[in-house]
């Protein structure tokens, strides 16, 4: 007998298939990571010989130290501040009080991530801009000024404001978890010894949830600084507010595909600068999460957290949540809808109403790129959601259902894409694409839909495996073992027993992944070529080209499609899947693509 | 039919390696109901799972019929689905997304016990009628009661007519009354089908009622294998004696060996007792004696001269319906005994305790 089968929990043939697929996807992750690091040591493209440290020594350049890093820090901390300002009170209101409509509000906060962030940023530009901002104009006419010099554009604070609004759901769910888990007996013990309510909050509740919140905030900080699309719209593209993420992008794609002065090595350095602290943050976060869960196991499940009755104050609470939803989703979408119906953006008035027209929608299909872009988008979204579900199922199978010794490592590795900025992966893929086009011309990678699909699949794997892990963990082991005893092999058991049992989670994962792939723009734009444009990239290009009206119409169409598809599919899939929307988002608060 | 030789299994835990089974060895004859009995964590379920193939042992050999299914020499490891065994799980493992019919038909529709389509319906119906569930075919499985789910699990394990049936505490999730009924029914069914079964339980009563032979396990080792009567009447060590029923155990030393028609006797902390002794013992040898509570006779006062009579005080008397369970104090040592419900016994009362000499068993 070979050593491997003698070992307790050794690898048997039954697990060979899931193991093979798991290592396949993880190998891609490892190769891409190694490639980013490798790129920082070669002079230009890896096809050219040589070894250099100059990319690293250039890091100390004055521009980076005086502008890029301060801007990035303002964006990161500012976003955390704005996000926490909204998310922390909401987390308490919706989880520990008797606020009306709690479940509805939680679901609404849960689904906001499917609305593309760059579309919300576009909305905010129309709301708050010195020249065209509707809010500025309203305030100016009320106060009698000619203009209000307040704008989300061209300022790191503006970027932080929009990012904070977008990341607030992530903070909300990060905090909601520990907040729900606190054993009320600990709080009750505090009130028994005579602590006042606020004192209890400060001395007992906060210290208990603090580790979870801190880990989560670090994680959200890293997400904020690695998002490219929003800073780009709000000032990085024009070079006025450079941040690390935009530096990567414009090092490799300066001002579009035609005016290229490539700085691959520099992009690699920026990527590493972003990735290294993210990895540390992820490690801290996972460790904290592990400890919180252990704590949860000890206290057991059979309790409800104590809920504060707000009484007459509850309408203030409802107002706060509604205010957030209005700022984060309602106002930006409304202004886009308005803009899409106007030939030129102007204040709502009787005169403006008479100009309402669908002109912007008439040219939309052509403007977005016609049938080619639509079919690209459909193929991309479908293939990404299927591949993510398939590979997540395989990895989670190994992690949850086998005793393979590599499963702990696998579970850690599959989380890595969560810490690495998606731009870094896109960068590595783009480089591999260029290499492949030289060395393996038959391999269709560079400029194809496939390269975007690979990027999206890798980016969504961490979330996919979280959903699958919790779904598979809920299926009792004996259900599978019984099928084995009944004479069936693992692939048959997966098909006939496991998949039907976790169907709601699978449908949920497919829909959710499809939605996030649909709205993703950073990687799709970075890897775009003449033939692989998708909808989100087209809208972006329209906006950058100054076609605000058409871009707004495209954005409205995109949000409407997302909403219709999501609710249609979830309704078809029935209650169990729909019920997951709030819960799963809460269980794994890792919803926003980076 | 089933032969297990020197089975060893160690689990790796965070605290280091933990031996679950060391050196289990037994044979099960065809048609025999063989019971693995022991407290939780004694390794009985691990042993069963090794036979089913759900765990891979570290050492040893397992034969099912004429086939070696696991052997540490030569590296034989037959996968679970090829072992041809039926199994009933503790949780029943009823697939909740399937109906009763589909649950039972599963082995005949998928996998290596696949049967021709036209046979499936008849065989499923036959299996369901064996367990008395003929009219439940279309019922979704989650809508069944615990007892019915247990029957479905049994029907599913029997539908492909396995050579061997493995049962992992199948009755432990039922209420006490149903459990008592199912014991009798299950034994009758298995005997009727002449099936070879290995049955895991921690319930000694279940073991005594259901089995042909019992293996008592403790801390990963088999302490004794024997018929229910042997195990109860002649336990080979204090672990077995203490686990099956209640036992009064005392260390003793031999004061007289049987000779010339005279009986042997021992001195114990509760007094001198006459008892049957094997011829091999010698005076002064330390031994352990055991007697069961139901064999002890309790009287209010001395009724003439009799053997093995001791004086005691009632410390505790609990009425359990059919009888009273008492704890007596004899020379400061606790003696468990049972008295008929007609007899009045009160706490603090002085009584005479008689331990019939044939009730006393010497542990080897």
JSON list of N, CA and C in Angstrom, two decimals, chain B residues 280-328:
[
{"chain": "B", "resi": 280, "resn": "UNK", "atom": "N", "xyz": [-8.64, -23.98, 40.74]},
{"chain": "B", "resi": 280, "resn": "UNK", "atom": "CA", "xyz": [-7.29, -23.50, 40.52]},
{"chain": "B", "resi": 280, "resn": "UNK", "atom": "C", "xyz": [-6.83, -22.46, 41.53]},
{"chain": "B", "resi": 281, "resn": "UNK", "atom": "N", "xyz": [-7.73, -21.97, 42.37]},
{"chain": "B", "resi": 281, "resn": "UNK", "atom": "CA", "xyz": [-7.33, -20.88, 43.25]},
{"chain": "B", "resi": 281, "resn": "UNK", "atom": "C", "xyz": [-6.60, -21.38, 44.49]},
{"chain": "B", "resi": 282, "resn": "UNK", "atom": "N", "xyz": [-5.89, -20.46, 45.14]},
{"chain": "B", "resi": 282, "resn": "UNK", "atom": "CA", "xyz": [-5.15, -20.81, 46.35]},
{"chain": "B", "resi": 282, "resn": "UNK", "atom": "C", "xyz": [-5.55, -19.86, 47.46]},
{"chain": "B", "resi": 283, "resn": "UNK", "atom": "N", "xyz": [-5.40, -20.29, 48.67]},
{"chain": "B", "resi": 283, "resn": "UNK", "atom": "CA", "xyz": [-5.72, -19.46, 49.82]},
{"chain": "B", "resi": 283, "resn": "UNK", "atom": "C", "xyz": [-4.84, -18.22, 49.82]},
{"chain": "B", "resi": 284, "resn": "UNK", "atom": "N", "xyz": [-5.46, -17.06, 50.11]},
{"chain": "B", "resi": 284, "resn": "UNK", "atom": "CA", "xyz": [-4.70, -15.80, 50.17]},
{"chain": "B", "resi": 284, "resn": "UNK", "atom": "C", "xyz": [-4.66, -15.05, 48.86]},
{"chain": "B", "resi": 285, "resn": "UNK", "atom": "N", "xyz": [-5.14, -15.68, 47.81]},
{"chain": "B", "resi": 285, "resn": "UNK", "atom": "CA", "xyz": [-5.07, -15.04, 46.50]},
{"chain": "B", "resi": 285, "resn": "UNK", "atom": "C", "xyz": [-6.08, -13.89, 46.43]},
{"chain": "B", "resi": 286, "resn": "UNK", "atom": "N", "xyz": [-5.68, -12.68, 45.97]},
{"chain": "B", "resi": 286, "resn": "UNK", "atom": "CA", "xyz": [-6.65, -11.58, 45.84]},
{"chain": "B", "resi": 286, "resn": "UNK", "atom": "C", "xyz": [-7.51, -11.76, 44.59]},
{"chain": "B", "resi": 287, "resn": "UNK", "atom": "N", "xyz": [-8.81, -11.58, 44.75]},
{"chain": "B", "resi": 287, "resn": "UNK", "atom": "CA", "xyz": [-9.74, -11.71, 43.63]},
{"chain": "B", "resi": 287, "resn": "UNK", "atom": "C", "xyz": [-10.75, -10.56, 43.69]},
{"chain": "B", "resi": 288, "resn": "UNK", "atom": "N", "xyz": [-11.61, -10.50, 42.66]},
{"chain": "B", "resi": 288, "resn": "UNK", "atom": "CA", "xyz": [-12.74, -9.56, 42.70]},
{"chain": "B", "resi": 288, "resn": "UNK", "atom": "C", "xyz": [-14.02, -10.38, 42.58]},
{"chain": "B", "resi": 289, "resn": "UNK", "atom": "N", "xyz": [-14.98, -10.10, 43.46]},
{"chain": "B", "resi": 289, "resn": "UNK", "atom": "CA", "xyz": [-16.26, -10.79, 43.35]},
{"chain": "B", "resi": 289, "resn": "UNK", "atom": "C", "xyz": [-17.32, -9.82, 42.86]},
{"chain": "B", "resi": 290, "resn": "UNK", "atom": "N", "xyz": [-18.37, -10.38, 42.22]},
{"chain": "B", "resi": 290, "resn": "UNK", "atom": "CA", "xyz": [-19.43, -9.57, 41.65]},
{"chain": "B", "resi": 290, "resn": "UNK", "atom": "C", "xyz": [-20.75, -10.27, 41.93]},
{"chain": "B", "resi": 291, "resn": "UNK", "atom": "N", "xyz": [-21.76, -9.50, 42.33]},
{"chain": "B", "resi": 291, "resn": "UNK", "atom": "CA", "xyz": [-23.12, -10.03, 42.35]},
{"chain": "B", "resi": 291, "resn": "UNK", "atom": "C", "xyz": [-24.11, -8.95, 41.93]},
{"chain": "B", "resi": 292, "resn": "UNK", "atom": "N", "xyz": [-25.22, -9.38, 41.34]},
{"chain": "B", "resi": 292, "resn": "UNK", "atom": "CA", "xyz": [-26.20, -8.45, 40.78]},
{"chain": "B", "resi": 292, "resn": "UNK", "atom": "C", "xyz": [-27.21, -8.03, 41.84]},
{"chain": "B", "resi": 293, "resn": "UNK", "atom": "N", "xyz": [-27.73, -6.82, 41.76]},
{"chain": "B", "resi": 293, "resn": "UNK", "atom": "CA", "xyz": [-28.69, -6.33, 42.77]},
{"chain": "B", "resi": 293, "resn": "UNK", "atom": "C", "xyz": [-29.93, -7.21, 42.88]},
{"chain": "B", "resi": 294, "resn": "UNK", "atom": "N", "xyz": [-30.41, -7.75, 41.72]},
{"chain": "B", "resi": 294, "resn": "UNK", "atom": "CA", "xyz": [-31.66, -8.49, 41.77]},
{"chain": "B", "resi": 294, "resn": "UNK", "atom": "C", "xyz": [-31.50, -9.84, 42.47]},
{"chain": "B", "resi": 295, "resn": "UNK", "atom": "N", "xyz": [-30.27, -10.28, 42.70]},
{"chain": "B", "resi": 295, "resn": "UNK", "atom": "CA", "xyz": [-30.06, -11.55, 43.38]},
{"chain": "B", "resi": 295, "resn": "UNK", "atom": "C", "xyz": [-30.01, -11.40, 44.90]},
{"chain": "B", "resi": 296, "resn": "UNK", "atom": "N", "xyz": [-29.86, -10.15, 45.34]},
{"chain": "B", "resi": 296, "resn": "UNK", "atom": "CA", "xyz": [-29.73, -9.93, 46.78]},
{"chain": "B", "resi": 296, "resn": "UNK", "atom": "C", "xyz": [-31.11, -10.04, 47.44]},
{"chain": "B", "resi": 297, "resn": "UNK", "atom": "N", "xyz": [-31.17, -10.76, 48.56]},
{"chain": "B", "resi": 297, "resn": "UNK", "atom": "CA", "xyz": [-32.43, -10.87, 49.29]},
{"chain": "B", "resi": 297, "resn": "UNK", "atom": "C", "xyz": [-32.35, -9.98, 50.51]},
{"chain": "B", "resi": 298, "resn": "UNK", "atom": "N", "xyz": [-33.39, -9.18, 50.73]},
{"chain": "B", "resi": 298, "resn": "UNK", "atom": "CA", "xyz": [-33.40, -8.27, 51.87]},
{"chain": "B", "resi": 298, "resn": "UNK", "atom": "C", "xyz": [-34.54, -8.68, 52.80]},
{"chain": "B", "resi": 299, "resn": "UNK", "atom": "N", "xyz": [-34.22, -8.84, 54.08]},
{"chain": "B", "resi": 299, "resn": "UNK", "atom": "CA", "xyz": [-35.27, -9.20, 55.05]},
{"chain": "B", "resi": 299, "resn": "UNK", "atom": "C", "xyz": [-35.25, -8.20, 56.19]},
{"chain": "B", "resi": 300, "resn": "UNK", "atom": "N", "xyz": [-36.42, -8.07, 56.82]},
{"chain": "B", "resi": 300, "resn": "UNK", "atom": "CA", "xyz": [-36.52, -7.15, 57.95]},
{"chain": "B", "resi": 300, "resn": "UNK", "atom": "C", "xyz": [-35.75, -7.68, 59.16]},
{"chain": "B", "resi": 301, "resn": "UNK", "atom": "N", "xyz": [-35.78, -9.02, 59.36]},
{"chain": "B", "resi": 301, "resn": "UNK", "atom": "CA", "xyz": [-35.04, -9.59, 60.48]},
{"chain": "B", "resi": 301, "resn": "UNK", "atom": "C", "xyz": [-34.56, -10.98, 60.11]},
{"chain": "B", "resi": 302, "resn": "UNK", "atom": "N", "xyz": [-33.68, -11.51, 60.94]},
{"chain": "B", "resi": 302, "resn": "UNK", "atom": "CA", "xyz": [-33.08, -12.83, 60.67]},
{"chain": "B", "resi": 302, "resn": "UNK", "atom": "C", "xyz": [-34.16, -13.91, 60.72]},
{"chain": "B", "resi": 303, "resn": "UNK", "atom": "N", "xyz": [-34.30, -14.68, 59.63]},
{"chain": "B", "resi": 303, "resn": "UNK", "atom": "CA", "xyz": [-35.30, -15.76, 59.60]},
{"chain": "B", "resi": 303, "resn": "UNK", "atom": "C", "xyz": [-34.60, -17.09, 59.75]},
{"chain": "B", "resi": 304, "resn": "UNK", "atom": "N", "xyz": [-34.06, -17.33, 60.92]},
{"chain": "B", "resi": 304, "resn": "UNK", "atom": "CA", "xyz": [-33.36, -18.58, 61.13]},
{"chain": "B", "resi": 304, "resn": "UNK", "atom": "C", "xyz": [-31.95, -18.51, 60.56]},
{"chain": "B", "resi": 305, "resn": "UNK", "atom": "N", "xyz": [-31.11, -19.50, 60.88]},
{"chain": "B", "resi": 305, "resn": "UNK", "atom": "CA", "xyz": [-29.72, -19.47, 60.42]},
{"chain": "B", "resi": 305, "resn": "UNK", "atom": "C", "xyz": [-29.65, -19.63, 58.90]},
{"chain": "B", "resi": 306, "resn": "UNK", "atom": "N", "xyz": [-28.89, -18.78, 58.25]},
{"chain": "B", "resi": 306, "resn": "UNK", "atom": "CA", "xyz": [-28.69, -18.97, 56.81]},
{"chain": "B", "resi": 306, "resn": "UNK", "atom": "C", "xyz": [-27.32, -18.46, 56.44]},
{"chain": "B", "resi": 307, "resn": "UNK", "atom": "N", "xyz": [-26.88, -18.93, 55.29]},
{"chain": "B", "resi": 307, "resn": "UNK", "atom": "CA", "xyz": [-25.54, -18.62, 54.81]},
{"chain": "B", "resi": 307, "resn": "UNK", "atom": "C", "xyz": [-25.46, -17.18, 54.29]},
{"chain": "B", "resi": 308, "resn": "UNK", "atom": "N", "xyz": [-24.30, -16.59, 54.32]},
{"chain": "B", "resi": 308, "resn": "UNK", "atom": "CA", "xyz": [-24.04, -15.29, 53.70]},
{"chain": "B", "resi": 308, "resn": "UNK", "atom": "C", "xyz": [-25.03, -14.21, 54.12]},
{"chain": "B", "resi": 309, "resn": "UNK", "atom": "N", "xyz": [-25.39, -14.24, 55.38]},
{"chain": "B", "resi": 309, "resn": "UNK", "atom": "CA", "xyz": [-26.27, -13.17, 55.88]},
{"chain": "B", "resi": 309, "resn": "UNK", "atom": "C", "xyz": [-25.45, -12.07, 56.51]},
{"chain": "B", "resi": 310, "resn": "UNK", "atom": "N", "xyz": [-25.78, -10.83, 56.17]},
{"chain": "B", "resi": 310, "resn": "UNK", "atom": "CA", "xyz": [-25.04, -9.69, 56.70]},
{"chain": "B", "resi": 310, "resn": "UNK", "atom": "C", "xyz": [-26.03, -8.65, 57.20]},
{"chain": "B", "resi": 311, "resn": "UNK", "atom": "N", "xyz": [-25.60, -7.83, 58.15]},
{"chain": "B", "resi": 311, "resn": "UNK", "atom": "CA", "xyz": [-26.47, -6.78, 58.64]},
{"chain": "B", "resi": 311, "resn": "UNK", "atom": "C", "xyz": [-26.17, -5.48, 57.92]},
{"chain": "B", "resi": 312, "resn": "UNK", "atom": "N", "xyz": [-27.25, -4.74, 57.62]},
{"chain": "B", "resi": 312, "resn": "UNK", "atom": "CA", "xyz": [-27.03, -3.48, 56.92]},
{"chain": "B", "resi": 312, "resn": "UNK", "atom": "C", "xyz": [-28.10, -2.46, 57.27]},
{"chain": "B", "resi": 313, "resn": "UNK", "atom": "N", "xyz": [-27.89, -1.24, 56.78]},
{"chain": "B", "resi": 313, "resn": "UNK", "atom": "CA", "xyz": [-28.85, -0.16, 57.00]},
{"chain": "B", "resi": 313, "resn": "UNK", "atom": "C", "xyz": [-29.26, 0.38, 55.62]},
{"chain": "B", "resi": 314, "resn": "UNK", "atom": "N", "xyz": [-30.58, 0.65, 55.46]},
{"chain": "B", "resi": 314, "resn": "UNK", "atom": "CA", "xyz": [-31.04, 1.20, 54.18]},
{"chain": "B", "resi": 314, "resn": "UNK", "atom": "C", "xyz": [-30.64, 2.67, 54.09]},
{"chain": "B", "resi": 315, "resn": "UNK", "atom": "N", "xyz": [-29.87, 3.00, 53.06]},
{"chain": "B", "resi": 315, "resn": "UNK", "atom": "CA", "xyz": [-29.46, 4.40, 52.87]},
{"chain": "B", "resi": 315, "resn": "UNK", "atom": "C", "xyz": [-30.39, 5.13, 51.93]},
{"chain": "B", "resi": 316, "resn": "UNK", "atom": "N", "xyz": [-30.92, 4.38, 50.97]},
{"chain": "B", "resi": 316, "resn": "UNK", "atom": "CA", "xyz": [-31.72, 5.02, 49.93]},
{"chain": "B", "resi": 316, "resn": "UNK", "atom": "C", "xyz": [-32.67, 3.96, 49.38]},
{"chain": "B", "resi": 317, "resn": "UNK", "atom": "N", "xyz": [-33.94, 4.33, 49.16]},
{"chain": "B", "resi": 317, "resn": "UNK", "atom": "CA", "xyz": [-34.88, 3.40, 48.54]},
{"chain": "B", "resi": 317, "resn": "UNK", "atom": "C", "xyz": [-35.69, 4.18, 47.52]},
{"chain": "B", "resi": 318, "resn": "UNK", "atom": "N", "xyz": [-35.60, 3.78, 46.26]},
{"chain": "B", "resi": 318, "resn": "UNK", "atom": "CA", "xyz": [-36.29, 4.50, 45.19]},
{"chain": "B", "resi": 318, "resn": "UNK", "atom": "C", "xyz": [-37.31, 3.59, 44.56]},
{"chain": "B", "resi": 319, "resn": "UNK", "atom": "N", "xyz": [-38.56, 4.04, 44.50]},
{"chain": "B", "resi": 319, "resn": "UNK", "atom": "CA", "xyz": [-39.63, 3.26, 43.91]},
{"chain": "B", "resi": 319, "resn": "UNK", "atom": "C", "xyz": [-39.61, 3.49, 42.40]},
{"chain": "B", "resi": 320, "resn": "UNK", "atom": "N", "xyz": [-39.40, 2.45, 41.59]},
{"chain": "B", "resi": 320, "resn": "UNK", "atom": "CA", "xyz": [-39.35, 2.62, 40.14]},
{"chain": "B", "resi": 320, "resn": "UNK", "atom": "C", "xyz": [-40.50, 1.89, 39.44]},
{"chain": "B", "resi": 321, "resn": "UNK", "atom": "N", "xyz": [-41.57, 1.59, 40.17]},
{"chain": "B", "resi": 321, "resn": "UNK", "atom": "CA", "xyz": [-42.73, 0.97, 39.54]},
{"chain": "B", "resi": 321, "resn": "UNK", "atom": "C", "xyz": [-42.82, -0.50, 39.85]},
{"chain": "B", "resi": 322, "resn": "UNK", "atom": "N", "xyz": [-42.04, -1.30, 39.11]},
{"chain": "B", "resi": 322, "resn": "UNK", "atom": "CA", "xyz": [-42.15, -2.73, 39.31]},
{"chain": "B", "resi": 322, "resn": "UNK", "atom": "C", "xyz": [-41.43, -3.19, 40.58]},
{"chain": "B", "resi": 323, "resn": "UNK", "atom": "N", "xyz": [-40.55, -2.39, 41.10]},
{"chain": "B", "resi": 323, "resn": "UNK", "atom": "CA", "xyz": [-39.76, -2.80, 42.26]},
{"chain": "B", "resi": 323, "resn": "UNK", "atom": "C", "xyz": [-39.16, -1.59, 42.95]},
{"chain": "B", "resi": 324, "resn": "UNK", "atom": "N", "xyz": [-38.44, -1.83, 44.03]},
{"chain": "B", "resi": 324, "resn": "UNK", "atom": "CA", "xyz": [-37.71, -0.77, 44.70]},
{"chain": "B", "resi": 324, "resn": "UNK", "atom": "C", "xyz": [-36.21, -0.98, 44.49]},
{"chain": "B", "resi": 325, "resn": "UNK", "atom": "N", "xyz": [-35.53, 0.10, 44.10]},
{"chain": "B", "resi": 325, "resn": "UNK", "atom": "CA", "xyz": [-34.07, 0.02, 44.00]},
{"chain": "B", "resi": 325, "resn": "UNK", "atom": "C", "xyz": [-33.50, 0.63, 45.28]},
{"chain": "B", "resi": 326, "resn": "UNK", "atom": "N", "xyz": [-32.70, -0.17, 45.98]},
{"chain": "B", "resi": 326, "resn": "UNK", "atom": "CA", "xyz": [-32.19, 0.28, 47.27]},
{"chain": "B", "resi": 326, "resn": "UNK", "atom": "C", "xyz": [-30.67, 0.32, 47.27]},
{"chain": "B", "resi": 327, "resn": "UNK", "atom": "N", "xyz": [-30.16, 1.23, 48.07]},
{"chain": "B", "resi": 327, "resn": "UNK", "atom": "CA", "xyz": [-28.74, 1.22, 48.38]},
{"chain": "B", "resi": 327, "resn": "UNK", "atom": "C", "xyz": [-28.62, 0.96, 49.87]},
{"chain": "B", "resi": 328, "resn": "UNK", "atom": "N", "xyz": [-27.90, -0.11, 50.21]},
{"chain": "B", "resi": 328, "resn": "UNK", "atom": "CA", "xyz": [-27.70, -0.44, 51.62]},
{"chain": "B", "resi": 328, "resn": "UNK", "atom": "C", "xyz": [-26.28, -0.10, 52.01]}
]
